[in-house]
């Protein structure tokens, strides 16, 4: 039995945050009905054409769903959505600020009509406050939440290379919906959930917030190094390759000095015997470490780090990650069908005993119009033309 078998989710969704949340629900067996604009669909379908002509963003976040086209500006489309919600367990939306209320599907109205319904809205900044109506995209939320101020080099701030604000909001929506389903089992009542991208990133920014608020200074941008721990980050080897490793505590620091540097007494040097001292005297310690590492190849460095039980890694390209031996050994790759044929897809990261996650096809725009409409006694020709 799939954990969410029997749960129906209706989602008026676009781009990344909401589709990412509902795909997680579909992975666990929920039926997800994706409401799309007639003919054009979710605009993320057009982001790129790299996956056999399909968008990489779209195929990532939309497998295992059913697609129906509805013109929600037309009365007929609105009524169809109401009919679908009457039979649904969860409603998710991430439309522009105020759009869902203007269409007549605000959370207050829906809760009056469908007390059992769980209503989840995802927005950039929340449903009130001075930023309520401000449009929000991932890069802009990374800027507003301070992520860009911490990312990159000292000279060049940078965004994170993936859509972390969208992903964070989507994951909090997903976990919130799961909690709301458990609560409904106890009370018989639905609820209203609100997730903002800014506040999702606020949770993720906990360490730099505390560091700044109580420490009196901002963490520095340090590229791929850690701003407040040393040694932690990339180090060059004799053969021109780069090894990444990190020292997390004083026990590891002592092993590092003994096994890798072959200078056990360095662990007790008063300049370096605590992490904050190592950070303060970083340049001096960096010189000592690099002098040793320049006598060793990357393989030799990694072998010594493994003996010392110190975490280490190589910097993989995306192609190297796709061929990662650990993913292969654990049989994490599957095939998912699309309108242009099968594509590779990783299993969701949660492995639960007793079932395998759903890995059903990525739908075409409106692929399930007829089947969904027939369930509610509607004619297949009433979805509108999107004009």
PDB file of C-alpha atoms in Angstrom, residues 107-370:
ATOM      1  CA  UNK A 107      -8.761  29.945   1.285  1.00  0.00           C
ATOM      2  CA  UNK A 108     -11.606  31.463   3.314  1.00  0.00           C
ATOM      3  CA  UNK A 109     -14.180  30.733   0.624  1.00  0.00           C
ATOM      4  CA  UNK A 110     -12.893  27.213   0.023  1.00  0.00           C
ATOM      5  CA  UNK A 111     -12.870  26.295   3.707  1.00  0.00           C
ATOM      6  CA  UNK A 112     -16.507  27.384   4.029  1.00  0.00           C
ATOM      7  CA  UNK A 113     -17.542  25.249   1.076  1.00  0.00           C
ATOM      8  CA  UNK A 114     -15.261  22.280   1.749  1.00  0.00           C
ATOM      9  CA  UNK A 115     -14.425  21.969   5.467  1.00  0.00           C
ATOM     10  CA  UNK A 116     -12.454  18.771   4.863  1.00  0.00           C
ATOM     11  CA  UNK A 117     -10.151  20.411   2.321  1.00  0.00           C
ATOM     12  CA  UNK A 118      -6.504  21.195   3.048  1.00  0.00           C
ATOM     13  CA  UNK A 119      -5.661  24.457   1.286  1.00  0.00           C
ATOM     14  CA  UNK A 120      -2.009  25.289   0.644  1.00  0.00           C
ATOM     15  CA  UNK A 121      -0.818  28.551  -0.858  1.00  0.00           C
ATOM     16  CA  UNK A 122       2.799  29.200  -1.831  1.00  0.00           C
ATOM     17  CA  UNK A 123       3.906  32.788  -2.402  1.00  0.00           C
ATOM     18  CA  UNK A 124       7.024  34.886  -2.527  1.00  0.00           C
ATOM     19  CA  UNK A 125       6.491  36.973   0.602  1.00  0.00           C
ATOM     20  CA  UNK A 126       3.259  35.856   2.300  1.00  0.00           C
ATOM     21  CA  UNK A 127      -0.330  37.050   2.279  1.00  0.00           C
ATOM     22  CA  UNK A 128       0.177  40.309   4.168  1.00  0.00           C
ATOM     23  CA  UNK A 129       2.868  42.879   4.874  1.00  0.00           C
ATOM     24  CA  UNK A 130       4.389  45.523   2.594  1.00  0.00           C
ATOM     25  CA  UNK A 131       5.896  42.944   0.225  1.00  0.00           C
ATOM     26  CA  UNK A 132       2.656  40.975  -0.214  1.00  0.00           C
ATOM     27  CA  UNK A 133       2.038  42.036  -3.828  1.00  0.00           C
ATOM     28  CA  UNK A 134       5.656  41.982  -4.930  1.00  0.00           C
ATOM     29  CA  UNK A 135       6.485  39.414  -7.569  1.00  0.00           C
ATOM     30  CA  UNK A 136       9.106  36.904  -6.523  1.00  0.00           C
ATOM     31  CA  UNK A 137      11.460  34.655  -8.437  1.00  0.00           C
ATOM     32  CA  UNK A 138      14.143  32.395  -7.043  1.00  0.00           C
ATOM     33  CA  UNK A 139      17.071  34.748  -7.687  1.00  0.00           C
ATOM     34  CA  UNK A 140      15.199  37.678  -6.156  1.00  0.00           C
ATOM     35  CA  UNK A 141      14.390  35.716  -2.992  1.00  0.00           C
ATOM     36  CA  UNK A 142      18.025  34.624  -2.779  1.00  0.00           C
ATOM     37  CA  UNK A 143      18.885  38.331  -2.825  1.00  0.00           C
ATOM     38  CA  UNK A 144      16.239  39.435  -0.310  1.00  0.00           C
ATOM     39  CA  UNK A 145      17.058  36.635   2.149  1.00  0.00           C
ATOM     40  CA  UNK A 146      20.784  37.381   2.112  1.00  0.00           C
ATOM     41  CA  UNK A 147      21.874  34.197   0.354  1.00  0.00           C
ATOM     42  CA  UNK A 148      23.652  36.099  -2.409  1.00  0.00           C
ATOM     43  CA  UNK A 149      25.514  38.197   0.162  1.00  0.00           C
ATOM     44  CA  UNK A 150      27.075  34.989   1.521  1.00  0.00           C
ATOM     45  CA  UNK A 151      27.699  33.133  -1.726  1.00  0.00           C
ATOM     46  CA  UNK A 152      30.603  33.590  -4.123  1.00  0.00           C
ATOM     47  CA  UNK A 153      34.003  35.122  -3.576  1.00  0.00           C
ATOM     48  CA  UNK A 154      34.979  38.188  -1.587  1.00  0.00           C
ATOM     49  CA  UNK A 155      34.953  40.226  -4.799  1.00  0.00           C
ATOM     50  CA  UNK A 156      31.924  38.670  -6.524  1.00  0.00           C
ATOM     51  CA  UNK A 157      28.656  37.765  -4.792  1.00  0.00           C
ATOM     52  CA  UNK A 158      26.767  34.989  -6.570  1.00  0.00           C
ATOM     53  CA  UNK A 159      23.452  33.170  -6.595  1.00  0.00           C
ATOM     54  CA  UNK A 160      23.332  29.492  -5.727  1.00  0.00           C
ATOM     55  CA  UNK A 161      23.369  27.469  -8.940  1.00  0.00           C
ATOM     56  CA  UNK A 162      20.052  25.699  -8.301  1.00  0.00           C
ATOM     57  CA  UNK A 163      16.631  27.102  -7.374  1.00  0.00           C
ATOM     58  CA  UNK A 164      17.019  26.781  -3.611  1.00  0.00           C
ATOM     59  CA  UNK A 165      14.248  29.243  -2.695  1.00  0.00           C
ATOM     60  CA  UNK A 166      11.736  27.369  -4.848  1.00  0.00           C
ATOM     61  CA  UNK A 167      12.942  24.019  -3.546  1.00  0.00           C
ATOM     62  CA  UNK A 168      12.821  25.150   0.092  1.00  0.00           C
ATOM     63  CA  UNK A 169       9.276  26.494  -0.274  1.00  0.00           C
ATOM     64  CA  UNK A 170       8.186  23.345  -2.083  1.00  0.00           C
ATOM     65  CA  UNK A 171       9.594  21.066   0.586  1.00  0.00           C
ATOM     66  CA  UNK A 172       7.950  23.021   3.421  1.00  0.00           C
ATOM     67  CA  UNK A 173       4.648  22.883   1.533  1.00  0.00           C
ATOM     68  CA  UNK A 174       5.094  19.132   1.098  1.00  0.00           C
ATOM     69  CA  UNK A 175       5.896  18.475   4.758  1.00  0.00           C
ATOM     70  CA  UNK A 176       3.138  20.858   5.874  1.00  0.00           C
ATOM     71  CA  UNK A 177       0.575  19.022   3.762  1.00  0.00           C
ATOM     72  CA  UNK A 178       1.670  15.692   5.232  1.00  0.00           C
ATOM     73  CA  UNK A 179       1.238  17.126   8.742  1.00  0.00           C
ATOM     74  CA  UNK A 180      -2.190  18.530   7.798  1.00  0.00           C
ATOM     75  CA  UNK A 181      -3.299  15.114   6.509  1.00  0.00           C
ATOM     76  CA  UNK A 182      -2.311  13.556   9.836  1.00  0.00           C
ATOM     77  CA  UNK A 183      -4.172  16.309  11.709  1.00  0.00           C
ATOM     78  CA  UNK A 184      -7.283  15.744   9.584  1.00  0.00           C
ATOM     79  CA  UNK A 185      -7.264  12.079  10.533  1.00  0.00           C
ATOM     80  CA  UNK A 186      -7.583  13.199  14.164  1.00  0.00           C
ATOM     81  CA  UNK A 187     -10.054  16.074  13.753  1.00  0.00           C
ATOM     82  CA  UNK A 188     -11.921  15.396  10.503  1.00  0.00           C
ATOM     83  CA  UNK A 189     -11.211  18.997   9.502  1.00  0.00           C
ATOM     84  CA  UNK A 190      -9.031  20.474   6.815  1.00  0.00           C
ATOM     85  CA  UNK A 191      -6.875  23.540   7.348  1.00  0.00           C
ATOM     86  CA  UNK A 192      -5.142  26.400   5.553  1.00  0.00           C
ATOM     87  CA  UNK A 193      -1.368  26.345   5.028  1.00  0.00           C
ATOM     88  CA  UNK A 194       0.730  29.271   3.907  1.00  0.00           C
ATOM     89  CA  UNK A 195       4.353  28.983   2.800  1.00  0.00           C
ATOM     90  CA  UNK A 196       6.411  31.931   1.621  1.00  0.00           C
ATOM     91  CA  UNK A 197       9.687  31.576  -0.214  1.00  0.00           C
ATOM     92  CA  UNK A 198      11.270  34.341   1.872  1.00  0.00           C
ATOM     93  CA  UNK A 199      10.371  32.653   5.163  1.00  0.00           C
ATOM     94  CA  UNK A 200      11.462  29.240   3.860  1.00  0.00           C
ATOM     95  CA  UNK A 201      14.867  30.727   3.125  1.00  0.00           C
ATOM     96  CA  UNK A 202      14.804  32.461   6.511  1.00  0.00           C
ATOM     97  CA  UNK A 203      14.771  29.039   8.142  1.00  0.00           C
ATOM     98  CA  UNK A 204      17.709  27.919   6.037  1.00  0.00           C
ATOM     99  CA  UNK A 205      19.645  31.066   6.969  1.00  0.00           C
ATOM    100  CA  UNK A 206      19.599  30.306  10.687  1.00  0.00           C
ATOM    101  CA  UNK A 207      23.350  29.943  11.207  1.00  0.00           C
ATOM    102  CA  UNK A 208      24.412  33.175   9.429  1.00  0.00           C
ATOM    103  CA  UNK A 209      21.542  35.054  11.093  1.00  0.00           C
ATOM    104  CA  UNK A 210      22.681  34.036  14.586  1.00  0.00           C
ATOM    105  CA  UNK A 211      26.330  34.529  13.685  1.00  0.00           C
ATOM    106  CA  UNK A 212      25.608  38.091  12.528  1.00  0.00           C
ATOM    107  CA  UNK A 213      23.019  39.076  15.122  1.00  0.00           C
ATOM    108  CA  UNK A 214      25.057  37.999  18.115  1.00  0.00           C
ATOM    109  CA  UNK A 215      28.573  38.087  16.683  1.00  0.00           C
ATOM    110  CA  UNK A 216      28.340  41.594  15.309  1.00  0.00           C
ATOM    111  CA  UNK A 217      29.719  40.847  11.860  1.00  0.00           C
ATOM    112  CA  UNK A 218      28.549  39.141   8.666  1.00  0.00           C
ATOM    113  CA  UNK A 219      30.083  35.814   7.617  1.00  0.00           C
ATOM    114  CA  UNK A 220      32.524  36.487   4.788  1.00  0.00           C
ATOM    115  CA  UNK A 221      32.094  35.214   1.246  1.00  0.00           C
ATOM    116  CA  UNK A 222      34.768  32.566   0.865  1.00  0.00           C
ATOM    117  CA  UNK A 223      33.984  30.790  -2.388  1.00  0.00           C
ATOM    118  CA  UNK A 224      33.949  27.048  -1.788  1.00  0.00           C
ATOM    119  CA  UNK A 225      35.597  27.400   1.610  1.00  0.00           C
ATOM    120  CA  UNK A 226      33.671  27.543   4.870  1.00  0.00           C
ATOM    121  CA  UNK A 227      33.287  31.035   6.312  1.00  0.00           C
ATOM    122  CA  UNK A 228      33.773  30.030   9.959  1.00  0.00           C
ATOM    123  CA  UNK A 229      35.560  26.641  10.015  1.00  0.00           C
ATOM    124  CA  UNK A 230      39.147  25.860   8.947  1.00  0.00           C
ATOM    125  CA  UNK A 231      40.511  23.775   7.349  1.00  0.00           C
ATOM    126  CA  UNK A 232      37.313  23.194   5.376  1.00  0.00           C
ATOM    127  CA  UNK A 233      37.116  23.432   1.593  1.00  0.00           C
ATOM    128  CA  UNK A 234      39.286  22.887  -1.506  1.00  0.00           C
ATOM    129  CA  UNK A 235      43.015  22.128  -1.369  1.00  0.00           C
ATOM    130  CA  UNK A 236      45.338  21.575  -4.361  1.00  0.00           C
ATOM    131  CA  UNK A 237      47.344  18.369  -4.701  1.00  0.00           C
ATOM    132  CA  UNK A 238      50.730  17.770  -6.353  1.00  0.00           C
ATOM    133  CA  UNK A 239      49.116  16.395  -9.530  1.00  0.00           C
ATOM    134  CA  UNK A 240      47.011  19.521 -10.137  1.00  0.00           C
ATOM    135  CA  UNK A 241      43.779  17.965  -8.858  1.00  0.00           C
ATOM    136  CA  UNK A 242      41.727  19.436  -6.026  1.00  0.00           C
ATOM    137  CA  UNK A 243      40.620  17.591  -2.903  1.00  0.00           C
ATOM    138  CA  UNK A 244      37.856  18.895  -0.644  1.00  0.00           C
ATOM    139  CA  UNK A 245      37.859  18.047   3.047  1.00  0.00           C
ATOM    140  CA  UNK A 246      36.642  19.450   6.339  1.00  0.00           C
ATOM    141  CA  UNK A 247      37.705  19.322   9.974  1.00  0.00           C
ATOM    142  CA  UNK A 248      34.655  19.349  12.240  1.00  0.00           C
ATOM    143  CA  UNK A 249      36.117  19.010  15.724  1.00  0.00           C
ATOM    144  CA  UNK A 250      39.347  18.922  17.728  1.00  0.00           C
ATOM    145  CA  UNK A 251      39.581  15.144  17.644  1.00  0.00           C
ATOM    146  CA  UNK A 252      39.644  15.271  13.826  1.00  0.00           C
ATOM    147  CA  UNK A 253      42.163  18.121  13.939  1.00  0.00           C
ATOM    148  CA  UNK A 254      44.560  15.973  15.987  1.00  0.00           C
ATOM    149  CA  UNK A 255      44.210  13.040  13.569  1.00  0.00           C
ATOM    150  CA  UNK A 256      44.699  15.391  10.619  1.00  0.00           C
ATOM    151  CA  UNK A 257      47.970  16.682  12.042  1.00  0.00           C
ATOM    152  CA  UNK A 258      49.198  13.193  12.849  1.00  0.00           C
ATOM    153  CA  UNK A 259      48.138  11.199   9.762  1.00  0.00           C
ATOM    154  CA  UNK A 260      48.066  13.649   6.886  1.00  0.00           C
ATOM    155  CA  UNK A 261      50.505  16.384   7.889  1.00  0.00           C
ATOM    156  CA  UNK A 262      52.752  14.039   9.893  1.00  0.00           C
ATOM    157  CA  UNK A 263      53.205  16.853  12.433  1.00  0.00           C
ATOM    158  CA  UNK A 264      51.339  15.688  15.571  1.00  0.00           C
ATOM    159  CA  UNK A 265      52.723  18.532  17.671  1.00  0.00           C
ATOM    160  CA  UNK A 266      50.989  21.069  15.391  1.00  0.00           C
ATOM    161  CA  UNK A 267      47.661  20.079  16.938  1.00  0.00           C
ATOM    162  CA  UNK A 268      48.754  21.731  20.186  1.00  0.00           C
ATOM    163  CA  UNK A 269      50.220  24.881  18.662  1.00  0.00           C
ATOM    164  CA  UNK A 270      48.470  27.745  20.536  1.00  0.00           C
ATOM    165  CA  UNK A 271      47.711  29.438  17.197  1.00  0.00           C
ATOM    166  CA  UNK A 272      45.769  26.428  15.933  1.00  0.00           C
ATOM    167  CA  UNK A 273      44.484  24.351  18.878  1.00  0.00           C
ATOM    168  CA  UNK A 274      40.874  25.582  18.568  1.00  0.00           C
ATOM    169  CA  UNK A 275      38.800  26.240  15.471  1.00  0.00           C
ATOM    170  CA  UNK A 276      38.332  29.965  16.024  1.00  0.00           C
ATOM    171  CA  UNK A 277      42.110  30.299  16.391  1.00  0.00           C
ATOM    172  CA  UNK A 278      42.659  28.389  13.155  1.00  0.00           C
ATOM    173  CA  UNK A 279      40.294  30.770  11.393  1.00  0.00           C
ATOM    174  CA  UNK A 280      42.085  33.774  12.908  1.00  0.00           C
ATOM    175  CA  UNK A 281      45.488  32.462  11.752  1.00  0.00           C
ATOM    176  CA  UNK A 282      44.198  30.969   8.521  1.00  0.00           C
ATOM    177  CA  UNK A 283      46.955  32.279   6.233  1.00  0.00           C
ATOM    178  CA  UNK A 284      49.722  30.848   8.406  1.00  0.00           C
ATOM    179  CA  UNK A 285      48.028  27.463   8.675  1.00  0.00           C
ATOM    180  CA  UNK A 286      47.146  27.378   4.990  1.00  0.00           C
ATOM    181  CA  UNK A 287      50.820  27.742   4.099  1.00  0.00           C
ATOM    182  CA  UNK A 288      51.762  24.801   6.347  1.00  0.00           C
ATOM    183  CA  UNK A 289      48.992  22.588   4.924  1.00  0.00           C
ATOM    184  CA  UNK A 290      49.752  23.409   1.296  1.00  0.00           C
ATOM    185  CA  UNK A 291      53.467  22.761   1.738  1.00  0.00           C
ATOM    186  CA  UNK A 292      52.616  19.181   2.732  1.00  0.00           C
ATOM    187  CA  UNK A 293      49.856  18.627   0.176  1.00  0.00           C
ATOM    188  CA  UNK A 294      52.127  19.700  -2.669  1.00  0.00           C
ATOM    189  CA  UNK A 295      54.184  16.564  -1.971  1.00  0.00           C
ATOM    190  CA  UNK A 296      51.152  14.249  -2.357  1.00  0.00           C
ATOM    191  CA  UNK A 297      48.808  13.312  -5.217  1.00  0.00           C
ATOM    192  CA  UNK A 298      45.047  13.638  -4.826  1.00  0.00           C
ATOM    193  CA  UNK A 299      44.738   9.855  -4.412  1.00  0.00           C
ATOM    194  CA  UNK A 300      47.402   9.856  -1.704  1.00  0.00           C
ATOM    195  CA  UNK A 301      45.703  12.722   0.143  1.00  0.00           C
ATOM    196  CA  UNK A 302      42.322  10.990   0.031  1.00  0.00           C
ATOM    197  CA  UNK A 303      43.845   7.722   1.232  1.00  0.00           C
ATOM    198  CA  UNK A 304      45.380   9.452   4.254  1.00  0.00           C
ATOM    199  CA  UNK A 305      42.160  11.320   4.998  1.00  0.00           C
ATOM    200  CA  UNK A 306      40.222   8.054   4.879  1.00  0.00           C
ATOM    201  CA  UNK A 307      42.687   6.451   7.298  1.00  0.00           C
ATOM    202  CA  UNK A 308      42.214   9.442   9.613  1.00  0.00           C
ATOM    203  CA  UNK A 309      38.421   9.173   9.179  1.00  0.00           C
ATOM    204  CA  UNK A 310      38.182  12.744   7.917  1.00  0.00           C
ATOM    205  CA  UNK A 311      35.413  13.529   5.431  1.00  0.00           C
ATOM    206  CA  UNK A 312      36.633  14.251   1.912  1.00  0.00           C
ATOM    207  CA  UNK A 313      35.374  14.450  -1.665  1.00  0.00           C
ATOM    208  CA  UNK A 314      36.236  15.200  -5.264  1.00  0.00           C
ATOM    209  CA  UNK A 315      34.464  18.021  -7.118  1.00  0.00           C
ATOM    210  CA  UNK A 316      32.340  16.128  -9.642  1.00  0.00           C
ATOM    211  CA  UNK A 317      30.900  17.569 -12.817  1.00  0.00           C
ATOM    212  CA  UNK A 318      27.201  16.952 -13.465  1.00  0.00           C
ATOM    213  CA  UNK A 319      28.149  14.194 -15.918  1.00  0.00           C
ATOM    214  CA  UNK A 320      30.338  12.560 -13.279  1.00  0.00           C
ATOM    215  CA  UNK A 321      27.501  12.778 -10.764  1.00  0.00           C
ATOM    216  CA  UNK A 322      25.136  11.163 -13.271  1.00  0.00           C
ATOM    217  CA  UNK A 323      27.549   8.231 -13.441  1.00  0.00           C
ATOM    218  CA  UNK A 324      28.316   8.187  -9.702  1.00  0.00           C
ATOM    219  CA  UNK A 325      29.247   4.670  -8.583  1.00  0.00           C
ATOM    220  CA  UNK A 326      27.275   5.005  -5.347  1.00  0.00           C
ATOM    221  CA  UNK A 327      24.034   5.746  -7.207  1.00  0.00           C
ATOM    222  CA  UNK A 328      24.699   2.812  -9.513  1.00  0.00           C
ATOM    223  CA  UNK A 329      25.524   0.440  -6.650  1.00  0.00           C
ATOM    224  CA  UNK A 330      22.314   1.382  -4.851  1.00  0.00           C
ATOM    225  CA  UNK A 331      20.223   1.027  -8.029  1.00  0.00           C
ATOM    226  CA  UNK A 332      18.841   4.582  -7.778  1.00  0.00           C
ATOM    227  CA  UNK A 333      18.132   5.172 -11.470  1.00  0.00           C
ATOM    228  CA  UNK A 334      14.809   4.438 -13.165  1.00  0.00           C
ATOM    229  CA  UNK A 335      13.120   5.289 -16.459  1.00  0.00           C
ATOM    230  CA  UNK A 336      10.129   7.622 -16.678  1.00  0.00           C
ATOM    231  CA  UNK A 337       7.968   7.851 -19.770  1.00  0.00           C
ATOM    232  CA  UNK A 338       7.298  11.152 -21.550  1.00  0.00           C
ATOM    233  CA  UNK A 339       5.570  12.141 -24.769  1.00  0.00           C
ATOM    234  CA  UNK A 340       8.982  11.934 -26.501  1.00  0.00           C
ATOM    235  CA  UNK A 341      10.038   8.608 -25.011  1.00  0.00           C
ATOM    236  CA  UNK A 342      11.709   7.371 -21.816  1.00  0.00           C
ATOM    237  CA  UNK A 343      14.103   9.511 -19.789  1.00  0.00           C
ATOM    238  CA  UNK A 344      16.314   8.725 -16.816  1.00  0.00           C
ATOM    239  CA  UNK A 345      15.121   9.758 -13.357  1.00  0.00           C
ATOM    240  CA  UNK A 346      16.535   9.322  -9.890  1.00  0.00           C
ATOM    241  CA  UNK A 347      14.399   7.698  -7.229  1.00  0.00           C
ATOM    242  CA  UNK A 348      13.243  10.117  -4.494  1.00  0.00           C
ATOM    243  CA  UNK A 349      15.782  10.271  -1.655  1.00  0.00           C
ATOM    244  CA  UNK A 350      13.483   8.702   0.956  1.00  0.00           C
ATOM    245  CA  UNK A 351      13.687   4.911   0.908  1.00  0.00           C
ATOM    246  CA  UNK A 352      10.803   3.350   2.818  1.00  0.00           C
ATOM    247  CA  UNK A 353      10.421  -0.332   3.482  1.00  0.00           C
ATOM    248  CA  UNK A 354       7.502  -2.010   1.738  1.00  0.00           C
ATOM    249  CA  UNK A 355       7.008   0.074  -1.398  1.00  0.00           C
ATOM    250  CA  UNK A 356       8.773   1.745  -4.275  1.00  0.00           C
ATOM    251  CA  UNK A 357       7.864   5.352  -5.108  1.00  0.00           C
ATOM    252  CA  UNK A 358       5.581   6.045  -8.047  1.00  0.00           C
ATOM    253  CA  UNK A 359       7.539   6.915 -11.205  1.00  0.00           C
ATOM    254  CA  UNK A 360       4.722   7.409 -13.722  1.00  0.00           C
ATOM    255  CA  UNK A 361       4.865   9.467 -16.947  1.00  0.00           C
ATOM    256  CA  UNK A 362       5.268  13.217 -17.359  1.00  0.00           C
ATOM    257  CA  UNK A 363       1.938  14.359 -18.872  1.00  0.00           C
ATOM    258  CA  UNK A 364       1.270  16.281 -22.058  1.00  0.00           C
ATOM    259  CA  UNK A 365      -0.708  19.512 -21.686  1.00  0.00           C
ATOM    260  CA  UNK A 366      -4.321  18.467 -21.195  1.00  0.00           C
ATOM    261  CA  UNK A 367      -3.539  14.783 -21.620  1.00  0.00           C
ATOM    262  CA  UNK A 368      -6.197  13.818 -19.073  1.00  0.00           C
ATOM    263  CA  UNK A 369      -8.921  16.307 -20.020  1.00  0.00           C
ATOM    264  CA  UNK A 370     -11.432  13.707 -21.097  1.00  0.00           C
TER     265      UNK A 370
END
